[in-house]
PDB file of C-alpha atoms and ligand atoms in Angstrom:
ATOM      1  CA  UNK X   5       9.867 -15.355   2.799  1.00  0.00           C
ATOM      2  CA  UNK X   6       7.933 -12.964   5.048  1.00  0.00           C
ATOM      3  CA  UNK X   7       5.272 -14.490   7.283  1.00  0.00           C
ATOM      4  CA  UNK X   8       2.706 -12.705   9.483  1.00  0.00           C
ATOM      5  CA  UNK X   9       5.188 -12.954  12.371  1.00  0.00           C
ATOM      6  CA  UNK X  10       7.563 -10.716  10.379  1.00  0.00           C
ATOM      7  CA  UNK X  11       4.966  -7.969   9.961  1.00  0.00           C
ATOM      8  CA  UNK X  12       5.398  -5.199  12.516  1.00  0.00           C
ATOM      9  CA  UNK X  13       2.162  -4.180  14.275  1.00  0.00           C
ATOM     10  CA  UNK X  14       0.762  -0.776  15.287  1.00  0.00           C
ATOM     11  CA  UNK X  15       2.482   0.480  18.424  1.00  0.00           C
ATOM     12  CA  UNK X  16       5.970  -0.210  17.047  1.00  0.00           C
ATOM     13  CA  UNK X  17       7.603   3.167  16.471  1.00  0.00           C
ATOM     14  CA  UNK X  18       8.994   2.190  13.069  1.00  0.00           C
ATOM     15  CA  UNK X  19       5.445   2.592  11.712  1.00  0.00           C
ATOM     16  CA  UNK X  20       5.427   6.209  12.836  1.00  0.00           C
ATOM     17  CA  UNK X  21       8.847   7.195  11.453  1.00  0.00           C
ATOM     18  CA  UNK X  22       9.692   9.020   8.220  1.00  0.00           C
ATOM     19  CA  UNK X  23      11.415   6.335   6.119  1.00  0.00           C
ATOM     20  CA  UNK X  24      14.831   7.039   4.552  1.00  0.00           C
ATOM     21  CA  UNK X  25      15.363   7.580   0.829  1.00  0.00           C
ATOM     22  CA  UNK X  26      16.865   4.555  -0.941  1.00  0.00           C
ATOM     23  CA  UNK X  27      20.182   4.975  -2.769  1.00  0.00           C
ATOM     24  CA  UNK X  28      20.921   3.547  -6.205  1.00  0.00           C
ATOM     25  CA  UNK X  29      22.334   1.217  -7.358  1.00  0.00           C
ATOM     26  CA  UNK X  30      20.494  -0.927  -4.814  1.00  0.00           C
ATOM     27  CA  UNK X  31      22.618  -2.822  -2.334  1.00  0.00           C
ATOM     28  CA  UNK X  32      22.161  -6.582  -2.374  1.00  0.00           C
ATOM     29  CA  UNK X  33      20.251  -6.194   0.890  1.00  0.00           C
ATOM     30  CA  UNK X  34      17.815  -3.711  -0.670  1.00  0.00           C
ATOM     31  CA  UNK X  35      17.430  -5.916  -3.764  1.00  0.00           C
ATOM     32  CA  UNK X  36      16.503  -8.816  -1.491  1.00  0.00           C
ATOM     33  CA  UNK X  37      14.094  -6.621   0.499  1.00  0.00           C
ATOM     34  CA  UNK X  38      12.305  -5.537  -2.706  1.00  0.00           C
ATOM     35  CA  UNK X  39      12.047  -9.157  -3.816  1.00  0.00           C
ATOM     36  CA  UNK X  40      10.690 -10.290  -0.434  1.00  0.00           C
ATOM     37  CA  UNK X  41       8.156  -7.455  -0.279  1.00  0.00           C
ATOM     38  CA  UNK X  42       6.694  -8.481  -3.663  1.00  0.00           C
ATOM     39  CA  UNK X  43       6.945 -12.198  -2.891  1.00  0.00           C
ATOM     40  CA  UNK X  44       4.729 -11.711   0.173  1.00  0.00           C
ATOM     41  CA  UNK X  45       1.958 -10.253  -1.999  1.00  0.00           C
ATOM     42  CA  UNK X  46       2.280 -12.932  -4.677  1.00  0.00           C
ATOM     43  CA  UNK X  47       2.186 -15.789  -2.169  1.00  0.00           C
ATOM     44  CA  UNK X  48      -0.617 -14.198  -0.145  1.00  0.00           C
ATOM     45  CA  UNK X  49      -2.758 -13.810  -3.259  1.00  0.00           C
ATOM     46  CA  UNK X  50      -2.459 -17.528  -4.061  1.00  0.00           C
ATOM     47  CA  UNK X  51      -5.379 -19.051  -2.086  1.00  0.00           C
ATOM     48  CA  UNK X  52      -3.543 -22.344  -1.457  1.00  0.00           C
ATOM     49  CA  UNK X  53      -0.247 -20.783  -0.365  1.00  0.00           C
ATOM     50  CA  UNK X  54      -2.073 -18.045   1.579  1.00  0.00           C
ATOM     51  CA  UNK X  55      -3.772 -20.735   3.637  1.00  0.00           C
ATOM     52  CA  UNK X  56      -0.652 -22.896   3.878  1.00  0.00           C
ATOM     53  CA  UNK X  57       1.397 -20.050   5.401  1.00  0.00           C
ATOM     54  CA  UNK X  58      -1.486 -18.455   7.363  1.00  0.00           C
ATOM     55  CA  UNK X  59      -1.137 -15.103   5.613  1.00  0.00           C
ATOM     56  CA  UNK X  60      -3.578 -12.183   5.138  1.00  0.00           C
ATOM     57  CA  UNK X  61      -4.014 -11.706   1.373  1.00  0.00           C
ATOM     58  CA  UNK X  62      -2.318  -8.409   0.655  1.00  0.00           C
ATOM     59  CA  UNK X  63      -2.239  -5.886  -2.173  1.00  0.00           C
ATOM     60  CA  UNK X  64       0.561  -3.732  -0.813  1.00  0.00           C
ATOM     61  CA  UNK X  65       3.387  -3.987   1.705  1.00  0.00           C
ATOM     62  CA  UNK X  66       5.700  -1.142   2.743  1.00  0.00           C
ATOM     63  CA  UNK X  67       9.238  -1.707   4.036  1.00  0.00           C
ATOM     64  CA  UNK X  68       8.525  -0.141   7.466  1.00  0.00           C
ATOM     65  CA  UNK X  69       5.933  -2.909   7.978  1.00  0.00           C
ATOM     66  CA  UNK X  70       8.770  -5.415   8.087  1.00  0.00           C
ATOM     67  CA  UNK X  71      10.879  -3.145  10.284  1.00  0.00           C
ATOM     68  CA  UNK X  72      12.907  -1.524   7.477  1.00  0.00           C
ATOM     69  CA  UNK X  73      12.558   2.280   7.561  1.00  0.00           C
ATOM     70  CA  UNK X  74      13.264   2.709   3.848  1.00  0.00           C
ATOM     71  CA  UNK X  75      11.204   4.406   1.113  1.00  0.00           C
ATOM     72  CA  UNK X  76      10.194   1.195  -0.644  1.00  0.00           C
ATOM     73  CA  UNK X  77       6.833  -0.603  -0.999  1.00  0.00           C
ATOM     74  CA  UNK X  78       5.480  -3.430  -3.112  1.00  0.00           C
ATOM     75  CA  UNK X  79       2.085  -3.056  -4.810  1.00  0.00           C
ATOM     76  CA  UNK X  80       0.209  -5.881  -6.543  1.00  0.00           C
ATOM     77  CA  UNK X  81      -3.327  -4.990  -7.621  1.00  0.00           C
ATOM     78  CA  UNK X  82      -4.795  -8.071  -9.312  1.00  0.00           C
ATOM     79  CA  UNK X  83      -7.091  -7.868 -12.342  1.00  0.00           C
ATOM     80  CA  UNK X  84     -10.737  -8.765 -11.768  1.00  0.00           C
ATOM     81  CA  UNK X  85     -10.222 -11.839 -13.898  1.00  0.00           C
ATOM     82  CA  UNK X  86      -7.397 -13.896 -12.359  1.00  0.00           C
ATOM     83  CA  UNK X  87      -5.869 -15.066 -15.632  1.00  0.00           C
ATOM     84  CA  UNK X  88      -5.376 -11.452 -16.759  1.00  0.00           C
ATOM     85  CA  UNK X  89      -2.337  -9.347 -15.987  1.00  0.00           C
ATOM     86  CA  UNK X  90      -2.431  -7.421 -12.720  1.00  0.00           C
ATOM     87  CA  UNK X  91      -3.773  -3.864 -12.936  1.00  0.00           C
ATOM     88  CA  UNK X  92      -0.576  -2.636 -11.246  1.00  0.00           C
ATOM     89  CA  UNK X  93       2.485  -4.596 -10.089  1.00  0.00           C
ATOM     90  CA  UNK X  94       5.770  -2.988  -9.061  1.00  0.00           C
ATOM     91  CA  UNK X  95       8.050  -2.177  -6.167  1.00  0.00           C
ATOM     92  CA  UNK X  96       7.817   1.611  -5.830  1.00  0.00           C
ATOM     93  CA  UNK X  97      11.007   3.186  -4.505  1.00  0.00           C
ATOM     94  CA  UNK X  98      11.352   6.827  -3.381  1.00  0.00           C
ATOM     95  CA  UNK X  99       7.761   7.464  -4.530  1.00  0.00           C
ATOM     96  CA  UNK X 100       6.478  11.036  -4.844  1.00  0.00           C
ATOM     97  CA  UNK X 101       2.903  12.043  -5.616  1.00  0.00           C
ATOM     98  CA  UNK X 102       3.433  14.856  -8.157  1.00  0.00           C
ATOM     99  CA  UNK X 103      -0.227  15.868  -8.331  1.00  0.00           C
ATOM    100  CA  UNK X 104      -3.602  14.696  -7.113  1.00  0.00           C
ATOM    101  CA  UNK X 105      -7.207  15.322  -7.996  1.00  0.00           C
ATOM    102  CA  UNK X 106      -9.426  17.443  -5.817  1.00  0.00           C
ATOM    103  CA  UNK X 107     -12.048  14.749  -6.273  1.00  0.00           C
ATOM    104  CA  UNK X 108     -11.820  12.188  -3.470  1.00  0.00           C
ATOM    105  CA  UNK X 109     -12.389   8.439  -3.478  1.00  0.00           C
ATOM    106  CA  UNK X 110     -12.873   6.009  -0.620  1.00  0.00           C
ATOM    107  CA  UNK X 111     -13.379   2.276  -0.269  1.00  0.00           C
ATOM    108  CA  UNK X 112     -17.052   1.798   0.616  1.00  0.00           C
ATOM    109  CA  UNK X 113     -16.034  -0.839   3.196  1.00  0.00           C
ATOM    110  CA  UNK X 114     -13.320   1.347   4.734  1.00  0.00           C
ATOM    111  CA  UNK X 115      -9.687   0.260   4.991  1.00  0.00           C
ATOM    112  CA  UNK X 116      -7.641  -2.136   7.045  1.00  0.00           C
ATOM    113  CA  UNK X 117      -3.900  -2.691   7.286  1.00  0.00           C
ATOM    114  CA  UNK X 118      -1.595  -5.687   7.575  1.00  0.00           C
ATOM    115  CA  UNK X 119       0.022  -3.855  10.498  1.00  0.00           C
ATOM    116  CA  UNK X 120      -3.218  -2.924  12.283  1.00  0.00           C
ATOM    117  CA  UNK X 121      -5.131  -5.754  13.937  1.00  0.00           C
ATOM    118  CA  UNK X 122      -7.914  -3.508  15.245  1.00  0.00           C
ATOM    119  CA  UNK X 123     -10.900  -2.566  13.074  1.00  0.00           C
ATOM    120  CA  UNK X 124     -11.476   1.147  12.493  1.00  0.00           C
ATOM    121  CA  UNK X 125     -14.846   2.103  11.019  1.00  0.00           C
ATOM    122  CA  UNK X 126     -15.202   5.014   8.689  1.00  0.00           C
ATOM    123  CA  UNK X 127     -14.302   6.351   5.274  1.00  0.00           C
ATOM    124  CA  UNK X 128     -10.675   7.021   4.350  1.00  0.00           C
ATOM    125  CA  UNK X 129     -11.062   9.763   1.744  1.00  0.00           C
ATOM    126  CA  UNK X 130      -8.097   9.803  -0.631  1.00  0.00           C
ATOM    127  CA  UNK X 131      -7.406  11.483  -3.983  1.00  0.00           C
ATOM    128  CA  UNK X 132      -9.349   9.689  -6.725  1.00  0.00           C
ATOM    129  CA  UNK X 133      -6.526  10.302  -9.251  1.00  0.00           C
ATOM    130  CA  UNK X 134      -2.799  10.767  -8.668  1.00  0.00           C
ATOM    131  CA  UNK X 135       0.318  11.299 -10.752  1.00  0.00           C
ATOM    132  CA  UNK X 136       2.950   9.116  -9.117  1.00  0.00           C
ATOM    133  CA  UNK X 137       6.706   9.304  -9.739  1.00  0.00           C
ATOM    134  CA  UNK X 138       8.902   6.472  -8.427  1.00  0.00           C
ATOM    135  CA  UNK X 139      12.014   4.476  -9.207  1.00  0.00           C
ATOM    136  CA  UNK X 140      11.903   0.735  -9.851  1.00  0.00           C
ATOM    137  CA  UNK X 141      14.529  -1.719  -8.572  1.00  0.00           C
ATOM    138  CA  UNK X 142      16.754  -0.875 -11.554  1.00  0.00           C
ATOM    139  CA  UNK X 143      16.652   2.815 -10.685  1.00  0.00           C
ATOM    140  CA  UNK X 144      14.500   3.597 -13.732  1.00  0.00           C
ATOM    141  CA  UNK X 145      12.173   6.526 -13.113  1.00  0.00           C
ATOM    142  CA  UNK X 146       8.461   6.105 -13.831  1.00  0.00           C
ATOM    143  CA  UNK X 147       5.779   8.781 -13.845  1.00  0.00           C
ATOM    144  CA  UNK X 148       2.325   7.219 -14.016  1.00  0.00           C
ATOM    145  CA  UNK X 149      -1.269   8.245 -13.484  1.00  0.00           C
ATOM    146  CA  UNK X 150      -3.466   6.033 -11.315  1.00  0.00           C
ATOM    147  CA  UNK X 151      -7.121   6.288 -10.382  1.00  0.00           C
ATOM    148  CA  UNK X 152      -9.606   4.682  -7.989  1.00  0.00           C
ATOM    149  CA  UNK X 153      -8.505   1.418  -6.350  1.00  0.00           C
ATOM    150  CA  UNK X 154      -4.877   1.315  -7.549  1.00  0.00           C
ATOM    151  CA  UNK X 155      -4.557   4.988  -6.554  1.00  0.00           C
ATOM    152  CA  UNK X 156      -5.960   4.167  -3.092  1.00  0.00           C
ATOM    153  CA  UNK X 157      -3.516   1.285  -2.616  1.00  0.00           C
ATOM    154  CA  UNK X 158      -0.507   3.422  -3.601  1.00  0.00           C
ATOM    155  CA  UNK X 159      -1.611   6.275  -1.341  1.00  0.00           C
ATOM    156  CA  UNK X 160      -2.037   3.799   1.540  1.00  0.00           C
ATOM    157  CA  UNK X 161       1.495   2.433   0.968  1.00  0.00           C
ATOM    158  CA  UNK X 162       3.111   5.862   0.500  1.00  0.00           C
ATOM    159  CA  UNK X 163       1.457   6.943   3.766  1.00  0.00           C
ATOM    160  CA  UNK X 164       3.393   4.143   5.498  1.00  0.00           C
ATOM    161  CA  UNK X 165       6.669   5.673   4.254  1.00  0.00           C
ATOM    162  CA  UNK X 166       5.730   8.902   6.031  1.00  0.00           C
ATOM    163  CA  UNK X 167       4.587   7.301   9.297  1.00  0.00           C
ATOM    164  CA  UNK X 168       0.862   7.684   8.565  1.00  0.00           C
ATOM    165  CA  UNK X 169      -1.664   4.891   9.179  1.00  0.00           C
ATOM    166  CA  UNK X 170      -5.059   4.687   7.445  1.00  0.00           C
ATOM    167  CA  UNK X 171      -7.133   5.465  10.533  1.00  0.00           C
ATOM    168  CA  UNK X 172      -5.328   8.822  10.931  1.00  0.00           C
ATOM    169  CA  UNK X 173      -7.555   9.990   8.055  1.00  0.00           C
ATOM    170  CA  UNK X 174     -10.899   9.082   9.661  1.00  0.00           C
ATOM    171  CA  UNK X 175     -13.028  12.071  10.680  1.00  0.00           C
ATOM    172  CA  UNK X 176     -13.635  11.379  14.376  1.00  0.00           C
ATOM    173  CA  UNK X 177     -16.682  13.673  14.492  1.00  0.00           C
ATOM    174  CA  UNK X 178     -18.334  11.978  11.537  1.00  0.00           C
ATOM    175  CA  UNK X 179     -16.484   8.825  10.387  1.00  0.00           C
ATOM    176  CA  UNK X 180     -18.928   8.295   7.504  1.00  0.00           C
ATOM    177  CA  UNK X 181     -18.888  11.903   6.295  1.00  0.00           C
ATOM    178  CA  UNK X 182     -19.231  12.366   2.550  1.00  0.00           C
ATOM    179  CA  UNK X 183     -19.117  15.348   0.205  1.00  0.00           C
ATOM    180  CA  UNK X 184     -21.091  16.059  -2.981  1.00  0.00           C
ATOM    181  CA  UNK X 185     -18.718  14.623  -5.599  1.00  0.00           C
ATOM    182  CA  UNK X 186     -16.936  11.963  -3.515  1.00  0.00           C
ATOM    183  CA  UNK X 187     -16.386   8.657  -5.301  1.00  0.00           C
ATOM    184  CA  UNK X 188     -16.776   5.315  -3.549  1.00  0.00           C
ATOM    185  CA  UNK X 189     -15.080   2.126  -4.739  1.00  0.00           C
ATOM    186  CA  UNK X 190     -16.153  -1.411  -3.881  1.00  0.00           C
TER     187      UNK X 190
HETATM  188  C1  LIG O 223      -5.291  -5.137   5.219  1.00  0.00           C
HETATM  189  C2  LIG O 223      -5.743  -6.139   4.179  1.00  0.00           C
HETATM  190  C3  LIG O 223      -7.201  -6.478   4.393  1.00  0.00           C
HETATM  191  C4  LIG O 223      -4.901  -7.385   4.316  1.00  0.00           C
HETATM  192  C5  LIG O 223      -5.600  -5.544   2.768  1.00  0.00           C
HETATM  193  N1  LIG O 223      -5.901  -6.621   1.890  1.00  0.00           N
HETATM  194  C6  LIG O 223      -6.642  -6.490   0.825  1.00  0.00           C
HETATM  195  O1  LIG O 223      -7.111  -5.463   0.453  1.00  0.00           O
HETATM  196  N2  LIG O 223      -6.790  -7.711   0.177  1.00  0.00           N
HETATM  197  C7  LIG O 223      -6.922  -7.938  -1.126  1.00  0.00           C
HETATM  198  C8  LIG O 223      -7.571  -7.043  -1.964  1.00  0.00           C
HETATM  199  C9  LIG O 223      -7.614  -7.364  -3.297  1.00  0.00           C
HETATM  200  F1  LIG O 223      -8.209  -6.543  -4.162  1.00  0.00           F
HETATM  201  C10 LIG O 223      -7.055  -8.523  -3.777  1.00  0.00           C
HETATM  202  C11 LIG O 223      -6.419  -9.368  -2.904  1.00  0.00           C
HETATM  203  F2  LIG O 223      -5.866 -10.465  -3.354  1.00  0.00           F
HETATM  204  C12 LIG O 223      -6.343  -9.087  -1.578  1.00  0.00           C
HETATM  205  C13 LIG O 223      -4.191  -5.068   2.431  1.00  0.00           C
HETATM  206  O2  LIG O 223      -3.406  -5.887   1.973  1.00  0.00           O
HETATM  207  N3  LIG O 223      -3.843  -3.772   2.607  1.00  0.00           N
HETATM  208  C14 LIG O 223      -2.454  -3.428   2.326  1.00  0.00           C
HETATM  209  C15 LIG O 223      -1.720  -2.913   3.542  1.00  0.00           C
HETATM  210  O3  LIG O 223      -2.110  -3.055   4.676  1.00  0.00           O
HETATM  211  N4  LIG O 223      -0.619  -2.285   3.211  1.00  0.00           N
HETATM  212  O4  LIG O 223       0.131  -1.687   4.145  1.00  0.00           O
HETATM  213  C16 LIG O 223      -4.742  -2.706   3.017  1.00  0.00           C
HETATM  214  C17 LIG O 223      -5.492  -2.117   1.809  1.00  0.00           C
HETATM  215  C18 LIG O 223      -6.444  -1.007   2.313  1.00  0.00           C
HETATM  216  C19 LIG O 223      -6.546  -0.028   1.203  1.00  0.00           C
HETATM  217  C20 LIG O 223      -5.370  -0.223   0.321  1.00  0.00           C
HETATM  218  C21 LIG O 223      -4.598  -1.409   0.794  1.00  0.00           C
HETATM  219 ZN1  LIG O 224      -1.068  -0.813   5.582  1.00  0.00          ZN
END
């Protein structure tokens, strides 16, 4: 099981590399990696286990963040109401954003990252709606449309696969810049 000690921090070059495409059928090693990436999110979102293992509760974890430069990331966006199904839960492999809205969306409180211990103030403007194509662990192709928070999480994770970190998107001149029809999500 991944612990915080296994999460690579900013400054390690693996976070700035272009990750490699994953071949199918998955090797046993890649199957285990996918399982461990999702397990981290599940455990970290359980308040008792999160505390027990000293984790940061996470909604997404990309393979480069555990030192594996592969195009694979786990995403687990919980429903508002805990006994409902998650809004989105899957390990996205070789993800491609096929299209994105012009309209932008940002988290009102900005973003952080499991691999970045420093705080960076400012809005991270992302596409409010995306059409995402990816393969799941069985190699099955999915093409889905996401909006708002789940779209933000997936864009944050896909950035990791291309060596981009959230603060790269902050406008240094005006970190809290906003445009007419920008959306903001709690
Ligand atoms: C950086 C951190 C603050 C740990 C952030 N956690 C988070 O958003 N917690 C959270 C939110 C929920 F809605 C429900 C829940 F159970 C826990 C996170 O996991 N990430 C993922 C990451 O760093 N991936 O590389 C950062 C988010 C910023 C915007 C999208 C993902
Ligand atoms: Zn991150």
